[in-house]
Amino acid sequence: MGFADPGRTSVTEPPLDCPLCPRLVAFRTDNRAAHPDWFNAPVLTFGDPNARLLIVGLAPGLRGANQTGRPFTGDYAGDLLYATLDKFGLSRGTYRARPDDGLELRGVAITNAVRCVPPQNKPTPAEIRTCLSFLRETLAARPGIEAILVLGKIAHDATIAGLGGKPSRHKFAHGAVHRLDGVPAIYDSYHCSRYNTNTRRLTPEMFEAVFAQITADLQADQTPR
Ligand code: SF4
């Protein structure tokens, strides 16, 4: 499996040996020793350089993006996310759960609040704060982004804080939209994880309803007034 990332468009992404979070660097080093054929590095933003929608997950899954090198690729969450993008005409090609499947995103980019896989899928508050500098740089490098879809409360709180807001004033709620001054609108969804879908906290229909609202809002923004 190749690890080329056709979506990497900006020098503002973290380097593959980013040293800023010691605990995650140690985990990366262990994973490189145990699984030398895996990606095992900060997972870079994937998608359309002219995206209007940025999707922000929490962090790479150990055997998903950390293994394959592309956000949400290789684990269950990606199956639902990429199927939904396809349904809304936001991708071109067929998602085959590998980074060399030729899939292209249309008007969408995908990233994570924390770019390195954390142990037990749980980044610390300090790691979240540190990595948010890259989310800010990603947004600065992509001025066309008008909407951010955050997946889950942790990604929501991190994104709100990273963009200068107070999570206590903009509480996470599935389906909510938050409009802060000077930054793109932020749309909340429960994370499309296997656990959330198995427990029906998030159904495909609920997830599609969020995308329907985002695509309608983006379309309305393009309508001449
Ligand atoms: S999580 Fe982000 S800031 Fe921390 S080491 Fe990885 S890329 Fe660097």
Tab-separated table of C-alpha atoms and ligand atoms in Angstrom:
chain	number	residue	atom	x	y	z
A	1	MET	CA	0.000	0.000	0.000
A	2	GLY	CA	1.436	3.411	-0.956
A	3	PHE	CA	1.369	6.353	1.407
A	4	ALA	CA	1.315	9.221	-1.085
A	5	ASP	CA	-1.244	11.817	-0.001
A	6	PRO	CA	-2.720	13.544	-3.044
A	7	GLY	CA	-4.714	15.787	-0.716
A	8	ARG	CA	-1.665	17.410	0.852
A	9	THR	CA	-1.764	20.910	-0.499
A	10	SER	CA	-0.257	23.066	2.196
A	11	VAL	CA	3.084	23.478	3.914
A	12	THR	CA	1.110	24.343	7.045
A	13	GLU	CA	0.522	20.643	7.802
A	14	PRO	CA	2.633	19.072	10.571
A	15	PRO	CA	5.871	17.358	9.570
A	16	LEU	CA	5.810	13.565	9.635
A	17	ASP	CA	8.139	13.626	12.661
A	18	CYS	CA	6.342	16.418	14.524
A	19	PRO	CA	7.945	16.506	17.977
A	20	LEU	CA	5.425	18.657	19.844
A	21	CYS	CA	3.569	16.027	21.928
A	22	PRO	CA	6.052	13.768	23.745
A	23	ARG	CA	3.507	11.085	24.715
A	24	LEU	CA	2.251	10.805	21.125
A	25	VAL	CA	5.786	10.777	19.765
A	26	ALA	CA	6.591	7.845	22.078
A	27	PHE	CA	3.443	6.020	20.933
A	28	ARG	CA	4.395	6.716	17.294
A	29	THR	CA	7.880	5.332	17.891
A	30	ASP	CA	6.452	2.154	19.457
A	31	ASN	CA	4.005	1.703	16.597
A	32	ARG	CA	6.757	2.175	14.019
A	33	ALA	CA	8.744	-0.599	15.711
A	34	ALA	CA	5.737	-2.923	15.996
A	35	HIS	CA	4.194	-2.162	12.595
A	36	PRO	CA	6.866	-0.839	10.225
A	37	ASP	CA	4.510	-1.241	7.260
A	38	TRP	CA	1.939	1.180	8.739
A	39	PHE	CA	1.873	4.940	8.146
A	40	ASN	CA	2.559	5.847	11.829
A	41	ALA	CA	2.839	9.637	11.467
A	42	PRO	CA	0.652	12.750	11.726
A	43	VAL	CA	-2.199	12.224	9.289
A	44	LEU	CA	-2.463	15.135	6.923
A	45	THR	CA	-5.584	16.879	5.692
A	46	PHE	CA	-7.126	15.097	2.712
A	47	GLY	CA	-9.354	16.518	0.050
A	48	ASP	CA	-10.153	19.359	-2.277
A	49	PRO	CA	-7.746	22.333	-2.098
A	50	ASN	CA	-10.745	24.559	-2.885
A	51	ALA	CA	-12.964	23.006	-0.221
A	52	ARG	CA	-15.888	24.996	1.178
A	53	LEU	CA	-16.537	22.355	3.843
A	54	LEU	CA	-13.933	21.094	6.308
A	55	ILE	CA	-14.762	17.968	8.318
A	56	VAL	CA	-12.950	17.677	11.652
A	57	GLY	CA	-12.707	14.340	13.419
A	58	LEU	CA	-11.024	13.765	16.751
A	59	ALA	CA	-7.834	11.842	15.954
A	60	PRO	CA	-6.634	9.023	13.675
A	61	GLY	CA	-7.729	5.525	14.616
A	62	LEU	CA	-4.856	3.156	15.381
A	63	ARG	CA	-5.822	0.695	12.654
A	64	GLY	CA	-7.606	3.247	10.503
A	65	ALA	CA	-5.900	6.476	9.453
A	66	ASN	CA	-2.760	5.723	11.486
A	67	GLN	CA	-2.324	2.549	9.470
A	68	THR	CA	-3.344	3.853	6.053
A	69	GLY	CA	-2.238	7.501	6.244
A	70	ARG	CA	-5.526	9.050	5.082
A	71	PRO	CA	-8.210	10.435	7.410
A	72	PHE	CA	-11.052	8.016	8.194
A	73	THR	CA	-9.628	5.420	5.839
A	74	GLY	CA	-9.609	1.787	6.895
A	75	ASP	CA	-12.002	1.723	9.824
A	76	TYR	CA	-15.753	1.638	10.292
A	77	ALA	CA	-16.169	5.396	10.760
A	78	GLY	CA	-14.790	5.896	7.272
A	79	ASP	CA	-17.301	3.490	5.749
A	80	LEU	CA	-20.209	5.679	6.877
A	81	LEU	CA	-18.450	9.002	6.258
A	82	TYR	CA	-17.318	8.227	2.717
A	83	ALA	CA	-20.653	6.574	1.836
A	84	THR	CA	-22.430	9.740	2.958
A	85	LEU	CA	-20.077	11.991	0.992
A	86	ASP	CA	-20.769	9.850	-2.072
A	87	LYS	CA	-24.521	10.101	-1.518
A	88	PHE	CA	-24.329	13.913	-1.511
A	89	GLY	CA	-22.131	14.098	-4.608
A	90	LEU	CA	-19.182	15.280	-2.539
A	91	SER	CA	-16.736	12.689	-3.847
A	92	ARG	CA	-15.689	11.168	-7.131
A	93	GLY	CA	-14.551	7.547	-7.476
A	94	THR	CA	-15.076	4.554	-5.228
A	95	TYR	CA	-13.948	4.401	-1.612
A	96	ARG	CA	-12.037	1.158	-1.099
A	97	ALA	CA	-10.621	1.829	2.383
A	98	ARG	CA	-7.084	2.375	1.101
A	99	PRO	CA	-5.248	5.593	0.279
A	100	ASP	CA	-4.492	4.571	-3.295
A	101	ASP	CA	-8.127	3.926	-4.237
A	102	GLY	CA	-8.190	7.090	-6.349
A	103	LEU	CA	-11.054	8.649	-4.389
A	104	GLU	CA	-11.316	12.435	-4.800
A	105	LEU	CA	-13.338	14.792	-2.666
A	106	ARG	CA	-15.369	17.570	-4.275
A	107	GLY	CA	-15.563	20.786	-2.268
A	108	VAL	CA	-14.667	18.953	0.940
A	109	ALA	CA	-11.529	18.387	2.980
A	110	ILE	CA	-11.150	16.093	6.002
A	111	THR	CA	-8.808	16.525	8.933
A	112	ASN	CA	-8.564	15.766	12.648
A	113	ALA	CA	-8.325	18.011	15.690
A	114	VAL	CA	-5.341	15.882	16.768
A	115	ARG	CA	-3.223	14.623	13.869
A	116	CYS	CA	-1.417	11.781	15.675
A	117	VAL	CA	-3.030	8.620	16.976
A	118	PRO	CA	-3.381	8.753	20.769
A	119	PRO	CA	-3.278	5.711	23.076
A	120	GLN	CA	-6.801	4.383	23.692
A	121	ASN	CA	-8.071	6.997	21.257
A	122	LYS	CA	-7.892	9.608	24.038
A	123	PRO	CA	-5.740	12.700	23.521
A	124	THR	CA	-4.997	14.827	26.567
A	125	PRO	CA	-6.247	18.420	26.785
A	126	ALA	CA	-2.655	19.628	26.310
A	127	GLU	CA	-2.244	17.547	23.141
A	128	ILE	CA	-5.528	18.879	21.775
A	129	ARG	CA	-4.452	22.463	22.490
A	130	THR	CA	-1.030	21.942	20.923
A	131	CYS	CA	-2.298	20.406	17.699
A	132	LEU	CA	-4.989	23.021	17.181
A	133	SER	CA	-2.350	25.351	15.808
A	134	PHE	CA	-2.421	23.147	12.706
A	135	LEU	CA	-6.200	23.428	12.428
A	136	ARG	CA	-5.868	27.208	12.528
A	137	GLU	CA	-3.148	27.089	9.879
A	138	THR	CA	-5.240	24.760	7.748
A	139	LEU	CA	-8.091	27.251	7.862
A	140	ALA	CA	-5.769	30.161	7.142
A	141	ALA	CA	-4.387	28.316	4.121
A	142	ARG	CA	-7.880	27.562	2.810
A	143	PRO	CA	-9.813	30.829	2.893
A	144	GLY	CA	-12.602	29.262	0.832
A	145	ILE	CA	-13.830	27.177	3.774
A	146	GLU	CA	-17.277	28.384	4.835
A	147	ALA	CA	-18.459	25.495	6.992
A	148	ILE	CA	-16.852	23.119	9.475
A	149	LEU	CA	-18.497	19.845	10.420
A	150	VAL	CA	-17.213	18.656	13.785
A	151	LEU	CA	-17.668	15.009	14.683
A	152	GLY	CA	-18.324	14.546	18.387
A	153	LYS	CA	-18.094	16.712	21.488
A	154	ILE	CA	-14.332	16.607	21.882
A	155	ALA	CA	-13.739	17.747	18.296
A	156	HIS	CA	-16.450	20.367	18.825
A	157	ASP	CA	-14.923	21.777	22.033
A	158	ALA	CA	-11.446	21.730	20.525
A	159	THR	CA	-12.539	23.485	17.347
A	160	ILE	CA	-14.569	26.139	19.170
A	161	ALA	CA	-11.668	26.849	21.531
A	162	GLY	CA	-9.113	26.725	18.731
A	163	LEU	CA	-11.062	29.340	16.814
A	164	GLY	CA	-11.277	31.689	19.771
A	165	GLY	CA	-14.713	30.792	21.144
A	166	LYS	CA	-15.781	29.459	24.523
A	167	PRO	CA	-17.190	25.906	24.489
A	168	SER	CA	-19.339	26.842	27.534
A	169	ARG	CA	-21.131	29.410	25.361
A	170	HIS	CA	-21.401	27.144	22.316
A	171	LYS	CA	-22.393	23.743	23.663
A	172	PHE	CA	-22.221	20.624	21.554
A	173	ALA	CA	-25.584	19.273	20.389
A	174	HIS	CA	-26.114	16.959	17.464
A	175	GLY	CA	-27.587	19.005	14.617
A	176	ALA	CA	-26.688	22.383	16.147
A	177	VAL	CA	-25.037	25.163	14.143
A	178	HIS	CA	-22.712	27.693	15.793
A	179	ARG	CA	-21.859	30.985	14.171
A	180	LEU	CA	-18.861	32.751	15.691
A	181	ASP	CA	-17.600	36.071	14.406
A	182	GLY	CA	-15.014	35.828	11.676
A	183	VAL	CA	-14.850	32.045	11.351
A	184	PRO	CA	-16.810	29.517	9.281
A	185	ALA	CA	-20.130	28.191	10.613
A	186	ILE	CA	-19.627	25.123	12.808
A	187	TYR	CA	-22.045	22.195	12.438
A	188	ASP	CA	-22.254	19.492	15.124
A	189	SER	CA	-22.749	15.785	14.587
A	190	TYR	CA	-22.243	12.781	16.758
A	191	HIS	CA	-19.111	10.987	15.655
A	192	CYS	CA	-19.760	8.343	12.982
A	193	SER	CA	-17.993	5.669	15.039
A	194	ARG	CA	-18.995	2.036	15.070
A	195	TYR	CA	-20.093	2.390	18.712
A	196	ASN	CA	-22.399	5.329	17.984
A	197	THR	CA	-23.964	3.659	14.971
A	198	ASN	CA	-24.315	0.246	16.665
A	199	THR	CA	-26.113	1.877	19.604
A	200	ARG	CA	-28.229	3.971	17.189
A	201	ARG	CA	-27.062	7.178	18.823
A	202	LEU	CA	-26.226	8.142	15.262
A	203	THR	CA	-28.186	6.571	12.406
A	204	PRO	CA	-27.228	7.023	8.750
A	205	GLU	CA	-30.406	9.093	8.390
A	206	MET	CA	-29.363	11.442	11.202
A	207	PHE	CA	-25.918	11.826	9.648
A	208	GLU	CA	-27.422	12.521	6.239
A	209	ALA	CA	-29.715	15.162	7.743
A	210	VAL	CA	-26.645	17.095	8.916
A	211	PHE	CA	-25.106	16.908	5.444
A	212	ALA	CA	-28.411	17.955	3.905
A	213	GLN	CA	-28.421	21.079	6.033
A	214	ILE	CA	-24.803	21.922	5.280
A	215	THR	CA	-25.162	21.456	1.533
A	216	ALA	CA	-28.402	23.477	1.522
A	217	ASP	CA	-26.743	26.302	3.475
A	218	LEU	CA	-23.713	26.318	1.169
A	219	GLN	CA	-25.982	26.362	-1.855
A	220	ALA	CA	-28.033	29.226	-0.396
A	221	ASP	CA	-24.833	31.200	0.174
A	222	GLN	CA	-24.142	30.976	-3.539
A	223	THR	CA	-27.592	32.215	-4.530
A	224	PRO	CA	-27.484	35.802	-5.853
A	225	ARG	CA	-29.489	38.159	-3.609
B	1	SF4	S1	-0.667	15.625	17.731
B	1	SF4	FE1	-0.231	17.368	16.393
B	1	SF4	S2	1.094	18.745	17.569
B	1	SF4	FE2	1.089	16.727	18.593
B	1	SF4	S3	2.887	15.646	17.755
B	1	SF4	FE3	1.110	15.086	16.486
B	1	SF4	S4	1.086	16.555	14.789
B	1	SF4	FE4	2.436	17.385	16.358
